Amino acid sequence: MFTNGAIDKETYRLALMELKKVWNLVEFSDEEVEAYLRLLFLVGKDYGLDYLNTMNIVSSLGYPKSVLLLLPDKVGGARFIMDDIIEHVGHDKEGLVKSAERVIAKAIIEYFPGITLPDGCRAVIMPRGNGAGNMKIKVLAVNCKLMGYTLRPGCPFMRDLLYSKLNVNFSSI
């Protein structure tokens, strides 16, 4: 990925292992973390930043705050957040977004306020609609006991809770 001959593969592997420890991402594969890093650097490039400036910004923000570089300014629409991110970073990066989905979801869960369900699942949700009886919920990220980290609203425990307590119709999410 970032190896251009300046460092050998073993040094790169050790640096990636250390980054995963520092950012508390050891549960993720190297490929998932690399996809997340690559997305950050490609977004920086899209903003006209060179590699060094992007690295300084990513280092300053750290994890999970660096996820802000991947999120669009507005996320209130009816689409899934993954679709919003793909549109924001560019459709040519769709594969990277899908590869980094779990890392992105964890960053959103850790950075933004969310809810913890009685079963221990966690979610970051936001209201959308005009508030006049037209309230809907947009699920940004979930850490589900069954599904793990995801940018999809498929957690069955969350569905049940939101439907029963908030009377949310998930067909409109």
PDB file of C-alpha atoms in Angstrom, residues 18-116:
ATOM      1  CA  GLU A  18       1.747  -0.884  16.157  1.00  0.00           C
ATOM      2  CA  LEU A  19      -0.853   1.449  14.638  1.00  0.00           C
ATOM      3  CA  LYS A  20      -3.533  -1.190  15.180  1.00  0.00           C
ATOM      4  CA  LYS A  21      -2.512  -1.400  18.857  1.00  0.00           C
ATOM      5  CA  VAL A  22      -2.420   2.373  19.365  1.00  0.00           C
ATOM      6  CA  TRP A  23      -5.771   2.890  17.620  1.00  0.00           C
ATOM      7  CA  ASN A  24      -7.284  -0.191  19.351  1.00  0.00           C
ATOM      8  CA  LEU A  25      -7.989  -1.936  16.040  1.00  0.00           C
ATOM      9  CA  VAL A  26      -6.296  -5.282  16.715  1.00  0.00           C
ATOM     10  CA  GLU A  27      -9.605  -7.108  16.127  1.00  0.00           C
ATOM     11  CA  PHE A  28      -9.552  -6.038  12.467  1.00  0.00           C
ATOM     12  CA  SER A  29      -7.563  -7.547   9.639  1.00  0.00           C
ATOM     13  CA  ASP A  30      -4.598  -5.720   8.141  1.00  0.00           C
ATOM     14  CA  GLU A  31      -6.607  -5.354   4.928  1.00  0.00           C
ATOM     15  CA  GLU A  32      -9.477  -3.587   6.717  1.00  0.00           C
ATOM     16  CA  VAL A  33      -7.147  -1.122   8.447  1.00  0.00           C
ATOM     17  CA  GLU A  34      -5.170  -0.560   5.238  1.00  0.00           C
ATOM     18  CA  ALA A  35      -8.421   0.184   3.370  1.00  0.00           C
ATOM     19  CA  TYR A  36      -9.358   2.748   6.037  1.00  0.00           C
ATOM     20  CA  LEU A  37      -5.928   4.399   5.830  1.00  0.00           C
ATOM     21  CA  ARG A  38      -5.975   4.383   2.052  1.00  0.00           C
ATOM     22  CA  LEU A  39      -9.395   6.066   2.064  1.00  0.00           C
ATOM     23  CA  LEU A  40      -8.103   8.787   4.377  1.00  0.00           C
ATOM     24  CA  PHE A  41      -5.109   9.446   2.148  1.00  0.00           C
ATOM     25  CA  LEU A  42      -7.156   9.411  -1.061  1.00  0.00           C
ATOM     26  CA  VAL A  43      -9.666  11.862   0.417  1.00  0.00           C
ATOM     27  CA  GLY A  44      -6.756  14.098   1.412  1.00  0.00           C
ATOM     28  CA  LYS A  45      -5.470  13.907  -2.146  1.00  0.00           C
ATOM     29  CA  ASP A  46      -8.939  14.820  -3.446  1.00  0.00           C
ATOM     30  CA  TYR A  47      -8.729  17.956  -1.290  1.00  0.00           C
ATOM     31  CA  GLY A  48      -5.403  18.820  -2.901  1.00  0.00           C
ATOM     32  CA  LEU A  49      -3.222  17.731   0.009  1.00  0.00           C
ATOM     33  CA  ASP A  50       0.022  15.908  -0.534  1.00  0.00           C
ATOM     34  CA  TYR A  51       0.927  12.714   1.314  1.00  0.00           C
ATOM     35  CA  LEU A  52       2.838  14.494   4.106  1.00  0.00           C
ATOM     36  CA  ASN A  53       0.080  17.025   4.826  1.00  0.00           C
ATOM     37  CA  THR A  54      -2.528  14.280   4.873  1.00  0.00           C
ATOM     38  CA  MET A  55      -0.368  12.197   7.201  1.00  0.00           C
ATOM     39  CA  ASN A  56      -0.043  15.178   9.561  1.00  0.00           C
ATOM     40  CA  ILE A  57      -3.811  15.701   9.578  1.00  0.00           C
ATOM     41  CA  VAL A  58      -4.575  12.009  10.133  1.00  0.00           C
ATOM     42  CA  SER A  59      -1.937  11.839  12.890  1.00  0.00           C
ATOM     43  CA  SER A  60      -3.373  14.926  14.584  1.00  0.00           C
ATOM     44  CA  LEU A  61      -6.937  13.660  14.425  1.00  0.00           C
ATOM     45  CA  GLY A  62      -6.104  10.073  15.325  1.00  0.00           C
ATOM     46  CA  TYR A  63      -8.735   7.393  15.595  1.00  0.00           C
ATOM     47  CA  PRO A  64     -11.726   7.579  15.800  1.00  0.00           C
ATOM     48  CA  LYS A  65     -11.866  11.312  14.972  1.00  0.00           C
ATOM     49  CA  SER A  66     -10.240  10.777  11.558  1.00  0.00           C
ATOM     50  CA  VAL A  67     -13.539   9.248  10.393  1.00  0.00           C
ATOM     51  CA  LEU A  68     -14.804  12.826  10.032  1.00  0.00           C
ATOM     52  CA  LEU A  69     -12.744  13.080   6.839  1.00  0.00           C
ATOM     53  CA  LEU A  70     -14.878  10.327   5.316  1.00  0.00           C
ATOM     54  CA  LEU A  71     -18.304  11.637   6.303  1.00  0.00           C
ATOM     55  CA  PRO A  72     -20.328  14.006   4.128  1.00  0.00           C
ATOM     56  CA  ASP A  73     -21.519  17.332   5.527  1.00  0.00           C
ATOM     57  CA  LYS A  74     -25.140  16.142   5.537  1.00  0.00           C
ATOM     58  CA  VAL A  75     -26.228  12.611   6.392  1.00  0.00           C
ATOM     59  CA  GLY A  76     -29.941  13.074   6.961  1.00  0.00           C
ATOM     60  CA  GLY A  77     -31.291  11.502   3.771  1.00  0.00           C
ATOM     61  CA  ALA A  78     -33.043   8.184   3.357  1.00  0.00           C
ATOM     62  CA  ARG A  79     -30.007   6.275   2.069  1.00  0.00           C
ATOM     63  CA  PHE A  80     -27.702   4.122   4.170  1.00  0.00           C
ATOM     64  CA  ILE A  81     -24.668   5.940   5.545  1.00  0.00           C
ATOM     65  CA  MET A  82     -22.425   3.677   3.462  1.00  0.00           C
ATOM     66  CA  ASP A  83     -24.022   5.100   0.310  1.00  0.00           C
ATOM     67  CA  ASP A  84     -23.501   8.630   1.649  1.00  0.00           C
ATOM     68  CA  ILE A  85     -19.822   7.896   2.318  1.00  0.00           C
ATOM     69  CA  ILE A  86     -19.315   6.343  -1.125  1.00  0.00           C
ATOM     70  CA  GLU A  87     -20.858   9.378  -2.783  1.00  0.00           C
ATOM     71  CA  HIS A  88     -18.733  11.704  -0.634  1.00  0.00           C
ATOM     72  CA  VAL A  89     -15.379   9.999  -1.241  1.00  0.00           C
ATOM     73  CA  GLY A  90     -16.146   9.025  -4.838  1.00  0.00           C
ATOM     74  CA  HIS A  91     -17.717   5.994  -6.465  1.00  0.00           C
ATOM     75  CA  ASP A  92     -14.272   4.869  -7.637  1.00  0.00           C
ATOM     76  CA  LYS A  93     -13.491   4.170  -3.956  1.00  0.00           C
ATOM     77  CA  GLU A  94     -16.571   2.006  -3.293  1.00  0.00           C
ATOM     78  CA  GLY A  95     -14.490  -1.152  -2.865  1.00  0.00           C
ATOM     79  CA  LEU A  96     -12.287   0.536  -0.269  1.00  0.00           C
ATOM     80  CA  VAL A  97     -15.316   1.794   1.660  1.00  0.00           C
ATOM     81  CA  LYS A  98     -16.765  -1.726   1.721  1.00  0.00           C
ATOM     82  CA  SER A  99     -13.405  -3.169   2.814  1.00  0.00           C
ATOM     83  CA  ALA A 100     -13.120  -0.581   5.604  1.00  0.00           C
ATOM     84  CA  GLU A 101     -16.793  -0.785   6.655  1.00  0.00           C
ATOM     85  CA  ARG A 102     -16.172  -2.344  10.065  1.00  0.00           C
ATOM     86  CA  VAL A 103     -13.339   0.094  10.907  1.00  0.00           C
ATOM     87  CA  ILE A 104     -15.507   3.054   9.834  1.00  0.00           C
ATOM     88  CA  ALA A 105     -18.454   1.719  11.869  1.00  0.00           C
ATOM     89  CA  LYS A 106     -16.309   1.348  14.991  1.00  0.00           C
ATOM     90  CA  ALA A 107     -15.000   4.902  14.563  1.00  0.00           C
ATOM     91  CA  ILE A 108     -18.551   6.264  14.316  1.00  0.00           C
ATOM     92  CA  ILE A 109     -19.632   4.234  17.372  1.00  0.00           C
ATOM     93  CA  GLU A 110     -16.657   5.496  19.394  1.00  0.00           C
ATOM     94  CA  TYR A 111     -16.782   9.122  18.266  1.00  0.00           C
ATOM     95  CA  PHE A 112     -20.493   9.986  18.275  1.00  0.00           C
ATOM     96  CA  PRO A 113     -23.011   9.637  21.105  1.00  0.00           C
ATOM     97  CA  GLY A 114     -25.149   6.578  20.732  1.00  0.00           C
ATOM     98  CA  ILE A 115     -27.476   4.203  22.472  1.00  0.00           C
ATOM     99  CA  THR A 116     -26.742   0.927  24.209  1.00  0.00           C
TER     100      THR A 116
END
